[in-house]
XYZ file of C-alpha atoms in Angstrom:
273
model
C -4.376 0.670 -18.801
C -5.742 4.264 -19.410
C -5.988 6.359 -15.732
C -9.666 5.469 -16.385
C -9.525 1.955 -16.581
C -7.463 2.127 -13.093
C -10.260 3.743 -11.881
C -12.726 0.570 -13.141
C -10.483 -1.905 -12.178
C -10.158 -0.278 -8.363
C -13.844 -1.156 -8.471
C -13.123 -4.791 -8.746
C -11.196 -4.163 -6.048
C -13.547 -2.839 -3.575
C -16.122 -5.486 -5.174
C -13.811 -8.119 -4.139
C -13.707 -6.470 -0.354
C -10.421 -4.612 -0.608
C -11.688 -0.882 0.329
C -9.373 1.078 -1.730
C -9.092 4.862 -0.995
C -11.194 7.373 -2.711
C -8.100 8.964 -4.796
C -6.470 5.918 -4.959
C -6.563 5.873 -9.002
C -4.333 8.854 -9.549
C -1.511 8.437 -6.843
C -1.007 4.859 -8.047
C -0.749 5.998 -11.629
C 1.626 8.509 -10.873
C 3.894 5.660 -9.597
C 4.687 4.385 -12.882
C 1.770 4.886 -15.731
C 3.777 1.794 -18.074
C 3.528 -0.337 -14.875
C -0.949 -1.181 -15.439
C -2.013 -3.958 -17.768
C -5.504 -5.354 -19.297
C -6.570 -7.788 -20.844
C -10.071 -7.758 -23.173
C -11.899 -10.604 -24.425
C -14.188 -10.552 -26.865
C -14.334 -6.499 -26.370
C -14.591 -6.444 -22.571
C -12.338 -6.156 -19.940
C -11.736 -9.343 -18.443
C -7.956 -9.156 -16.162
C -5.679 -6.798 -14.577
C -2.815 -6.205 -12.919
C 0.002 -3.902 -11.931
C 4.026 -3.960 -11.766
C 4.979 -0.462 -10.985
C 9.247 -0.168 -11.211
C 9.471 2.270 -8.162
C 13.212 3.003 -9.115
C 16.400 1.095 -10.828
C 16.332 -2.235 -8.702
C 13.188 -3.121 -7.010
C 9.082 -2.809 -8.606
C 6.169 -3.886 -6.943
C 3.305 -6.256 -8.361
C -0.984 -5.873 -7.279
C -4.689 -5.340 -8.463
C -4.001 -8.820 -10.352
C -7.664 -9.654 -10.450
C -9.546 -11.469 -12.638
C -13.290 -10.938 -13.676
C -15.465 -13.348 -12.313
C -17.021 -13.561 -15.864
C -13.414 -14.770 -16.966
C -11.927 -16.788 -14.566
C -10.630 -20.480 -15.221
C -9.443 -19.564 -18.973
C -6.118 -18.761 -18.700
C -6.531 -15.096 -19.192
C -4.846 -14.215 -15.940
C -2.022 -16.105 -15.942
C -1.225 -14.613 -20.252
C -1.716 -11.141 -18.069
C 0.843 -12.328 -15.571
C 4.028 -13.409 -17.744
C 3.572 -10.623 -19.636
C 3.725 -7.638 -16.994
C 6.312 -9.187 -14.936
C 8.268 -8.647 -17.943
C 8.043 -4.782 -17.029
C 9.881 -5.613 -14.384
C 13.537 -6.346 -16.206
C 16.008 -7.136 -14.054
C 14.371 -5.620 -10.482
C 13.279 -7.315 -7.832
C 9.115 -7.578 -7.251
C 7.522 -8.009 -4.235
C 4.513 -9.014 -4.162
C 1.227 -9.047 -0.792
C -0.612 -11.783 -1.700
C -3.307 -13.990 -0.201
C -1.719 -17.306 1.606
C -3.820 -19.205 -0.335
C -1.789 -18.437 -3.470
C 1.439 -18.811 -1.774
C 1.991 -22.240 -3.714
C 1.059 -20.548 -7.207
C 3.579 -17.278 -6.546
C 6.504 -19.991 -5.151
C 6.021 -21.473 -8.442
C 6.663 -18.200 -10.323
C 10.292 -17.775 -7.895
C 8.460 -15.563 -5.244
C 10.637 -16.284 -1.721
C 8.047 -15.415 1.210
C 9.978 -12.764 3.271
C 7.240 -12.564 5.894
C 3.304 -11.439 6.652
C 1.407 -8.004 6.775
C -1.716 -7.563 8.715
C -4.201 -5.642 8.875
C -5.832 -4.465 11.938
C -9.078 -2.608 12.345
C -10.340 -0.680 14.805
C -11.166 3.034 16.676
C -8.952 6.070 17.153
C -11.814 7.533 19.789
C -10.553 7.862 22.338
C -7.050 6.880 21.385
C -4.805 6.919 24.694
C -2.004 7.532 22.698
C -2.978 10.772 21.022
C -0.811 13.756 21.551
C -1.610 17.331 22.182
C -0.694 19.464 20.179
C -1.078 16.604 17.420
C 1.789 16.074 14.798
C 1.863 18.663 12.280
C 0.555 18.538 8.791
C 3.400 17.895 6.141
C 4.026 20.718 3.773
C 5.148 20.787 0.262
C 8.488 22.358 1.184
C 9.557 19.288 3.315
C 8.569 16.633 1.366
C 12.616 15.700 0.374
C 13.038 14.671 4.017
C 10.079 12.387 3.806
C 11.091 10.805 1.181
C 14.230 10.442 2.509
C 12.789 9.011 5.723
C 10.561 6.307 3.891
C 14.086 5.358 1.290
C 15.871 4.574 4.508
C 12.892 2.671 5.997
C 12.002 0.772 2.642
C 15.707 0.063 1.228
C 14.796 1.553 -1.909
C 13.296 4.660 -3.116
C 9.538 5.221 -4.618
C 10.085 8.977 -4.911
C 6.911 9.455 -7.987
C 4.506 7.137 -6.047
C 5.572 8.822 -2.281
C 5.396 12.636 -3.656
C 1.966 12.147 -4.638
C 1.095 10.359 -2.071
C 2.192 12.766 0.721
C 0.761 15.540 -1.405
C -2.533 16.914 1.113
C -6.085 16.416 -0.491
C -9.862 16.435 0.347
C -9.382 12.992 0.880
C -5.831 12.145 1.756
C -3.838 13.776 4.878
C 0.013 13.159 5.874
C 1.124 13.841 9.245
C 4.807 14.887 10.478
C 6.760 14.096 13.479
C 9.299 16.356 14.422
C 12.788 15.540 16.757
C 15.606 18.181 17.155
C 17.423 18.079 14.105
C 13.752 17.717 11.492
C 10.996 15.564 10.904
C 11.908 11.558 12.408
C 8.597 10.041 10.707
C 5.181 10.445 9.122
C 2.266 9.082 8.485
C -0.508 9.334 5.587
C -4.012 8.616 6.078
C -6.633 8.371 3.586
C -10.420 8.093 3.109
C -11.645 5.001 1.902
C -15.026 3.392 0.244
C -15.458 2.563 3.940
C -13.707 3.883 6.989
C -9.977 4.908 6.464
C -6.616 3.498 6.217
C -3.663 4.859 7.741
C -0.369 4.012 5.722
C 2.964 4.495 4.967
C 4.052 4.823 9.041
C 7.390 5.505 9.508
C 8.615 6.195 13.083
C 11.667 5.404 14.773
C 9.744 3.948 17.904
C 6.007 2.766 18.948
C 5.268 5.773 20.552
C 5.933 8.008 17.705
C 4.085 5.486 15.340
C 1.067 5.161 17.569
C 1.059 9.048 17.883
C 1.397 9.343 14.341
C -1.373 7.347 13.487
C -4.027 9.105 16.179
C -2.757 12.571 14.251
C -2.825 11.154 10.596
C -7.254 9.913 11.999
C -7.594 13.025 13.441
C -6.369 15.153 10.323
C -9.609 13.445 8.852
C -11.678 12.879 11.343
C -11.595 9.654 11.082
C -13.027 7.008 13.782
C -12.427 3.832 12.564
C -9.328 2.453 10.790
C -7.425 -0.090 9.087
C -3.601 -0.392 9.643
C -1.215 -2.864 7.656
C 1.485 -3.864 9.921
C 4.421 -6.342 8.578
C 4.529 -9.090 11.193
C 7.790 -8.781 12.478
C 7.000 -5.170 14.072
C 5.499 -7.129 17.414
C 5.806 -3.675 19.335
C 3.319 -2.307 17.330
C 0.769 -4.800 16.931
C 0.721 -5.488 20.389
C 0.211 -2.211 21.134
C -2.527 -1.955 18.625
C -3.905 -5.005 20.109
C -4.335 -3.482 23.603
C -5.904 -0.866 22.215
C -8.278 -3.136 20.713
C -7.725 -3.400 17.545
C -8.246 -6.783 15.624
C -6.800 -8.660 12.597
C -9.344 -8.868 9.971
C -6.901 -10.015 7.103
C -3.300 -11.433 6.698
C -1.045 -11.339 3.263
C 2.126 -13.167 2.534
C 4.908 -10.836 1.696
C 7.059 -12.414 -1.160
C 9.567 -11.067 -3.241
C 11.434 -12.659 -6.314
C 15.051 -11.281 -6.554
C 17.090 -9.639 -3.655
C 14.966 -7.885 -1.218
C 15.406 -4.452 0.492
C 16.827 -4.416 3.426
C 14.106 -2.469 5.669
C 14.838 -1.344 9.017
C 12.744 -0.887 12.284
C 11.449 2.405 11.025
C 8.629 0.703 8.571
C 5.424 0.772 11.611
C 2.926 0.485 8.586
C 3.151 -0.115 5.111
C 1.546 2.306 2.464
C -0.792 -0.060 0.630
C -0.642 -3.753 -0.155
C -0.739 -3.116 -3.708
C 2.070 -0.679 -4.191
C 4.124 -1.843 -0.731
């Protein structure tokens, strides 16, 4: 793909119901601009999908959507063998739909668990601290990085630097213990609502405070969070606070996965990880 065609293809993508953010084009491409393929038929675009290499061992695949105009032809599947070769030797994980589990088991995806996504209001958010956690600045983004490596198991230092990197649009939030910052979170404005992701805290109570000062650096109301299953603190939490789950993926990965700790609240987006 060409940045531009990213940019079409994240409007199949919010066709299709998946709200990406409003910047979402260029952070993604700055992952890894060799990791976004097309396919065209018959001069039109007709499939697409992405396997960014975040860093020697481990990639991540998403956007694989086919137009509706050229579905049941094969097209998507050509599209698939060919950019998992991108891949090499890395691992790929992948946040797919359940109902394609079968398919992605079939291709030597392992499912390694669930993320969901829960909606809901930051106003009034009982868990919002005052002062709120303080904007990130470009001068600390190595121990961010360093903070989301140890959460992940693997680095994703092009993707993460633009990611944390403060726009009109897109706002990351620090939280600060004795010794420097112990988490962050990034929130974002989407074609609807918000989305507030990567959340990396060493507790609830710093995640949940993180994500009422990532809304409020936006003013955002409502939200959508994407919270891998296994984190039960936080989605209970989120629960009592009225929040609800308004879609599920299956995490998968073919090849070794990263060992993540507890410090993953949120992941960033369910089609980079």
């Amino acid at each position: 793909m060409t940045l531009s065609d990213l940019e079409t293809v994240l409007d199949w993508a919010a066709a299709e119901g998946w709200n990406p953010g409003l910047e979402d084009a260029a952070a993604f491409w700055a992952a890894d601009p060799d990791g976004f393929f097309l396919a065209e038929q018959d001069g039109r675009l007709a499939a697409a999908i992405s396997v960014v290499n975040h860093d020697a061992d481990h990639a991540f695949l998403g956007l694989y959507i086919c137009h509706p105009d050229f579905r049941g032809q094969g097209i998507g599947l050509a599209l698939w063998t060919h950019a998992l070769s991108h891949a090499e030797t890395r691992s790929i994980g992948l946040d797919g739909v359940p109902a394609q589990q079968a398919n992605y088991a079939r291709a030597g995806f392992v499912a390694t668990g669930s993320t969901l996504r829960l909606e809901g209001s930051v106003r009034p958010a009982p868990w919002a601290q005052d002062p709120p956690p303080r904007l990130s600045e470009p001068g600390g983004h190595a121990a961010l990085l360093a903070l989301d490596r140890a959460a992940l198991g693997h680095a994703r230092p092009a993707f993460l630097s633009n990611w944390i990197t403060q726009t009109p649009t897109r706002r990351t939030v620090v939280a600060n213990g004795p010794e420097g910052p112990v988490g962050f979170a990034t929130a974002r404005l989407c074609r609807s609502g918000g989305k507030i992701g990567p959340v990396i805290a060493p507790d609830t109570a710093t995640a949940l405070a993180l994500i009422a000062g990532a809304a409020q650096a936006l003013d955002l109301d409502r939200i959508a969070v994407d919270v891998p299953q296994q984190n039960a603190a936080l989605l209970e939490a989120l629960d009592a606070a009225g929040f609800v789950e308004t879609f599920r993926t299956a995490r998968m990965v073919r090849g070794t996965p990263p060992v993540q700790s507890g410090s993953l609240q949120a992941v960033a987006t369910l089609e980079l990880g």
